[in-house]
Amino acid sequence: KRYKAVIGIERSSFMVKAARKRVANLPNVEILEGDGRKDLPKGSFEMVFLGGLCMYLKDADVVALLHSLKHHLSKGGSIILRESTVQQGVSLARGEYQAVYRSVRMYHQLFEDAGLFSVEVRRNYGYTSMVTAEELVNLRRKWLPFLPKDSPALGSLTWWALRVATPISFWALPRLLSLLNIPWPKLQNHFFRLRPVE
């Protein structure tokens, strides 16, 4: 669906500048610098998209945000989340990069805590392919440590091997492991479409 107007909100000045440059030729797109949890423009929205935001928030903040956004939706509107997930429970990324990776089940609990939503979930297999490639390269480095770690020639060869094996490595393998309840690759990604139940 195409929308008459699109508003993006981002906290990082650097990202706002990059986004404004990227959409400069689109007159119906406006990028605002601010915090999407509290700096929403007035009015209602047909759709609100949160791209990888909730993994940086505590559970209570996710619930509060979704509860607030629900009241900014127009009739028939929806909230769409794209979040990195794990198969079970919660996994915390620590160090320079801090994030909370939740399972789909944990997200369902947060949605329930935020109020009545009908929820549609879809796995993001494009993301799964990217993470699968990364994990296969890491396995190659672990199992064949005598090969150069960073080599353009070896990288190209690895890339072509992954491409040739695409039906197995990027399609069949992730789906088979998912059916067998084997959490590999460790990180996955899902889209969640939330619609308020009236």
Tab-separated table of C-alpha atoms in Angstrom:
chain	number	residue	atom	x	y	z
A	1	LYS	CA	0.000	0.000	0.000
A	2	ARG	CA	1.181	3.514	-0.757
A	3	TYR	CA	0.705	6.298	1.759
A	4	LYS	CA	0.095	10.009	1.145
A	5	ALA	CA	2.673	10.964	3.740
A	6	VAL	CA	5.470	9.181	5.579
A	7	ILE	CA	7.144	10.454	8.753
A	8	GLY	CA	10.345	8.896	10.057
A	9	ILE	CA	11.663	9.515	13.573
A	10	GLU	CA	15.264	8.818	14.609
A	11	ARG	CA	17.332	9.853	17.646
A	12	SER	CA	20.751	9.826	15.995
A	13	SER	CA	21.659	13.109	14.263
A	14	PHE	CA	23.989	11.189	11.954
A	15	MET	CA	21.214	8.793	10.894
A	16	VAL	CA	18.712	11.655	10.460
A	17	LYS	CA	21.127	13.462	8.143
A	18	ALA	CA	21.732	10.284	6.106
A	19	ALA	CA	17.997	9.521	5.897
A	20	ARG	CA	17.110	13.060	4.814
A	21	LYS	CA	19.720	12.875	2.069
A	22	ARG	CA	18.387	9.514	0.912
A	23	VAL	CA	14.741	10.675	0.671
A	24	ALA	CA	15.409	14.237	-0.505
A	25	ASN	CA	13.623	13.563	-3.813
A	26	LEU	CA	10.457	12.241	-2.117
A	27	PRO	CA	8.198	15.215	-1.298
A	28	ASN	CA	5.813	13.172	0.873
A	29	VAL	CA	8.532	11.944	3.274
A	30	GLU	CA	9.640	13.870	6.360
A	31	ILE	CA	12.421	12.761	8.722
A	32	LEU	CA	12.293	14.120	12.270
A	33	GLU	CA	14.979	13.981	14.916
A	34	GLY	CA	13.558	12.759	18.196
A	35	ASP	CA	12.547	9.851	20.366
A	36	GLY	CA	9.745	7.762	18.859
A	37	ARG	CA	8.565	6.915	22.351
A	38	LYS	CA	7.540	10.485	23.101
A	39	ASP	CA	8.105	12.802	20.118
A	40	LEU	CA	5.265	11.625	17.872
A	41	PRO	CA	3.583	14.258	15.714
A	42	LYS	CA	-0.066	15.001	16.424
A	43	GLY	CA	-2.717	13.123	14.506
A	44	SER	CA	-3.373	9.491	13.752
A	45	PHE	CA	-1.498	7.036	11.562
A	46	GLU	CA	-2.625	4.219	9.273
A	47	MET	CA	0.570	2.327	9.961
A	48	VAL	CA	3.459	2.613	12.406
A	49	PHE	CA	6.644	0.682	11.577
A	50	LEU	CA	9.246	-0.052	14.265
A	51	GLY	CA	12.423	-1.404	12.679
A	52	GLY	CA	14.570	-3.122	15.295
A	53	LEU	CA	13.662	-0.730	18.107
A	54	CYS	CA	12.200	-3.038	20.748
A	55	MET	CA	15.412	-5.037	21.129
A	56	TYR	CA	16.967	-1.917	22.683
A	57	LEU	CA	14.141	-1.437	25.190
A	58	LYS	CA	13.278	-3.073	28.496
A	59	ASP	CA	10.061	-5.095	28.614
A	60	ALA	CA	8.166	-2.365	30.486
A	61	ASP	CA	9.261	0.238	27.905
A	62	VAL	CA	8.098	-1.977	25.013
A	63	VAL	CA	4.695	-2.417	26.667
A	64	ALA	CA	4.374	1.333	27.345
A	65	LEU	CA	5.401	2.198	23.763
A	66	LEU	CA	2.938	-0.229	22.163
A	67	HIS	CA	0.148	0.913	24.473
A	68	SER	CA	0.852	4.530	23.502
A	69	LEU	CA	1.131	3.784	19.767
A	70	LYS	CA	-2.171	1.923	19.812
A	71	HIS	CA	-3.880	5.226	20.633
A	72	HIS	CA	-2.160	6.959	17.685
A	73	LEU	CA	-3.594	4.566	15.086
A	74	SER	CA	-6.465	5.497	12.819
A	75	LYS	CA	-9.374	3.069	12.503
A	76	GLY	CA	-8.094	-0.095	10.813
A	77	GLY	CA	-4.469	0.935	11.400
A	78	SER	CA	-1.650	-1.390	12.382
A	79	ILE	CA	1.746	-1.446	14.054
A	80	ILE	CA	4.452	-3.464	12.303
A	81	LEU	CA	7.597	-4.502	14.144
A	82	ARG	CA	10.712	-6.049	12.635
A	83	GLU	CA	12.800	-7.558	15.405
A	84	SER	CA	15.783	-9.868	15.736
A	85	THR	CA	14.687	-12.895	17.736
A	86	VAL	CA	15.950	-16.095	19.332
A	87	GLN	CA	14.164	-19.423	19.333
A	88	GLN	CA	13.630	-19.657	23.095
A	89	GLY	CA	13.627	-17.264	26.032
A	90	VAL	CA	15.830	-14.185	25.995
A	91	SER	CA	19.445	-13.606	24.984
A	92	LEU	CA	21.349	-10.483	26.036
A	93	ALA	CA	24.061	-8.957	23.870
A	94	ARG	CA	26.604	-7.202	26.077
A	95	GLY	CA	29.655	-5.042	25.530
A	96	GLU	CA	29.720	-2.232	22.988
A	97	TYR	CA	26.531	-3.491	21.373
A	98	GLN	CA	23.757	-4.044	23.916
A	99	ALA	CA	20.457	-5.588	22.903
A	100	VAL	CA	17.721	-7.867	24.201
A	101	TYR	CA	16.887	-10.681	21.799
A	102	ARG	CA	13.500	-12.156	22.717
A	103	SER	CA	11.685	-15.227	21.439
A	104	VAL	CA	8.470	-14.901	19.446
A	105	ARG	CA	6.659	-16.268	22.505
A	106	MET	CA	8.144	-13.486	24.667
A	107	TYR	CA	6.953	-10.882	22.139
A	108	HIS	CA	3.447	-12.370	22.267
A	109	GLN	CA	3.500	-11.886	26.042
A	110	LEU	CA	4.557	-8.230	25.633
A	111	PHE	CA	1.785	-7.659	23.076
A	112	GLU	CA	-0.722	-9.153	25.495
A	113	ASP	CA	0.577	-6.919	28.305
A	114	ALA	CA	0.205	-3.845	26.046
A	115	GLY	CA	-3.506	-4.461	25.483
A	116	LEU	CA	-5.714	-6.348	23.094
A	117	PHE	CA	-4.035	-6.876	19.716
A	118	SER	CA	-4.586	-9.382	16.965
A	119	VAL	CA	-1.088	-10.544	16.001
A	120	GLU	CA	0.251	-11.874	12.706
A	121	VAL	CA	3.840	-13.198	12.675
A	122	ARG	CA	6.103	-13.861	9.698
A	123	ARG	CA	9.688	-15.000	9.724
A	124	ASN	CA	12.110	-12.796	7.797
A	125	TYR	CA	13.934	-15.396	5.699
A	126	GLY	CA	16.088	-12.733	4.013
A	127	TYR	CA	17.627	-11.973	7.403
A	128	THR	CA	17.942	-15.707	8.096
A	129	SER	CA	19.957	-16.096	4.878
A	130	MET	CA	22.323	-13.306	5.922
A	131	VAL	CA	22.899	-14.788	9.392
A	132	THR	CA	23.219	-18.307	7.943
A	133	ALA	CA	25.988	-17.096	5.615
A	134	GLU	CA	27.754	-15.385	8.518
A	135	GLU	CA	27.557	-18.506	10.693
A	136	LEU	CA	28.750	-20.781	7.854
A	137	VAL	CA	31.766	-18.508	7.297
A	138	ASN	CA	32.504	-18.612	11.044
A	139	LEU	CA	32.277	-22.428	10.973
A	140	ARG	CA	34.683	-22.517	8.030
A	141	ARG	CA	37.117	-20.344	9.999
A	142	LYS	CA	36.774	-22.579	13.069
A	143	TRP	CA	37.084	-25.927	11.273
A	144	LEU	CA	39.775	-24.803	8.817
A	145	PRO	CA	41.929	-22.443	10.914
A	146	PHE	CA	44.941	-22.925	8.649
A	147	LEU	CA	43.181	-20.982	5.877
A	148	PRO	CA	43.604	-17.185	5.878
A	149	LYS	CA	40.942	-15.522	8.008
A	150	ASP	CA	40.461	-12.547	5.698
A	151	SER	CA	41.315	-13.213	2.075
A	152	PRO	CA	39.530	-11.623	-0.913
A	153	ALA	CA	40.127	-14.754	-3.005
A	154	LEU	CA	38.909	-17.130	-0.292
A	155	GLY	CA	36.001	-14.803	0.493
A	156	SER	CA	34.960	-14.837	-3.163
A	157	LEU	CA	35.256	-18.629	-3.304
A	158	THR	CA	33.194	-18.964	-0.109
A	159	TRP	CA	30.567	-16.593	-1.519
A	160	TRP	CA	30.238	-18.617	-4.719
A	161	ALA	CA	30.064	-21.900	-2.787
A	162	LEU	CA	27.224	-20.450	-0.692
A	163	ARG	CA	25.452	-19.233	-3.851
A	164	VAL	CA	25.710	-22.625	-5.545
A	165	ALA	CA	24.383	-24.318	-2.407
A	166	THR	CA	21.589	-21.740	-1.931
A	167	PRO	CA	18.680	-24.217	-2.170
A	168	ILE	CA	20.243	-26.172	0.692
A	169	SER	CA	22.112	-23.583	2.768
A	170	PHE	CA	19.652	-20.676	2.580
A	171	TRP	CA	16.312	-22.370	2.006
A	172	ALA	CA	16.097	-26.008	3.101
A	173	LEU	CA	18.563	-25.972	6.019
A	174	PRO	CA	16.980	-23.103	8.049
A	175	ARG	CA	13.467	-24.487	7.499
A	176	LEU	CA	14.446	-28.061	8.385
A	177	LEU	CA	16.258	-26.983	11.544
A	178	SER	CA	13.293	-24.814	12.508
A	179	LEU	CA	10.939	-27.794	12.101
A	180	LEU	CA	13.278	-29.894	14.251
A	181	ASN	CA	13.318	-27.114	16.867
A	182	ILE	CA	17.099	-26.696	16.539
A	183	PRO	CA	18.042	-23.056	17.233
A	184	TRP	CA	20.374	-22.408	14.302
A	185	PRO	CA	21.186	-19.840	13.225
A	186	LYS	CA	21.034	-18.465	16.742
A	187	LEU	CA	19.634	-15.098	15.674
A	188	GLN	CA	16.515	-14.939	13.572
A	189	ASN	CA	14.236	-12.091	12.579
A	190	HIS	CA	10.474	-11.744	12.515
A	191	PHE	CA	7.832	-9.302	11.379
A	192	PHE	CA	4.916	-8.756	13.754
A	193	ARG	CA	1.744	-7.070	12.555
A	194	LEU	CA	-0.393	-5.785	15.418
A	195	ARG	CA	-3.950	-4.604	15.009
A	196	PRO	CA	-5.991	-3.323	17.927
A	197	VAL	CA	-8.965	-5.513	18.733
A	198	GLU	CA	-12.036	-3.312	18.890
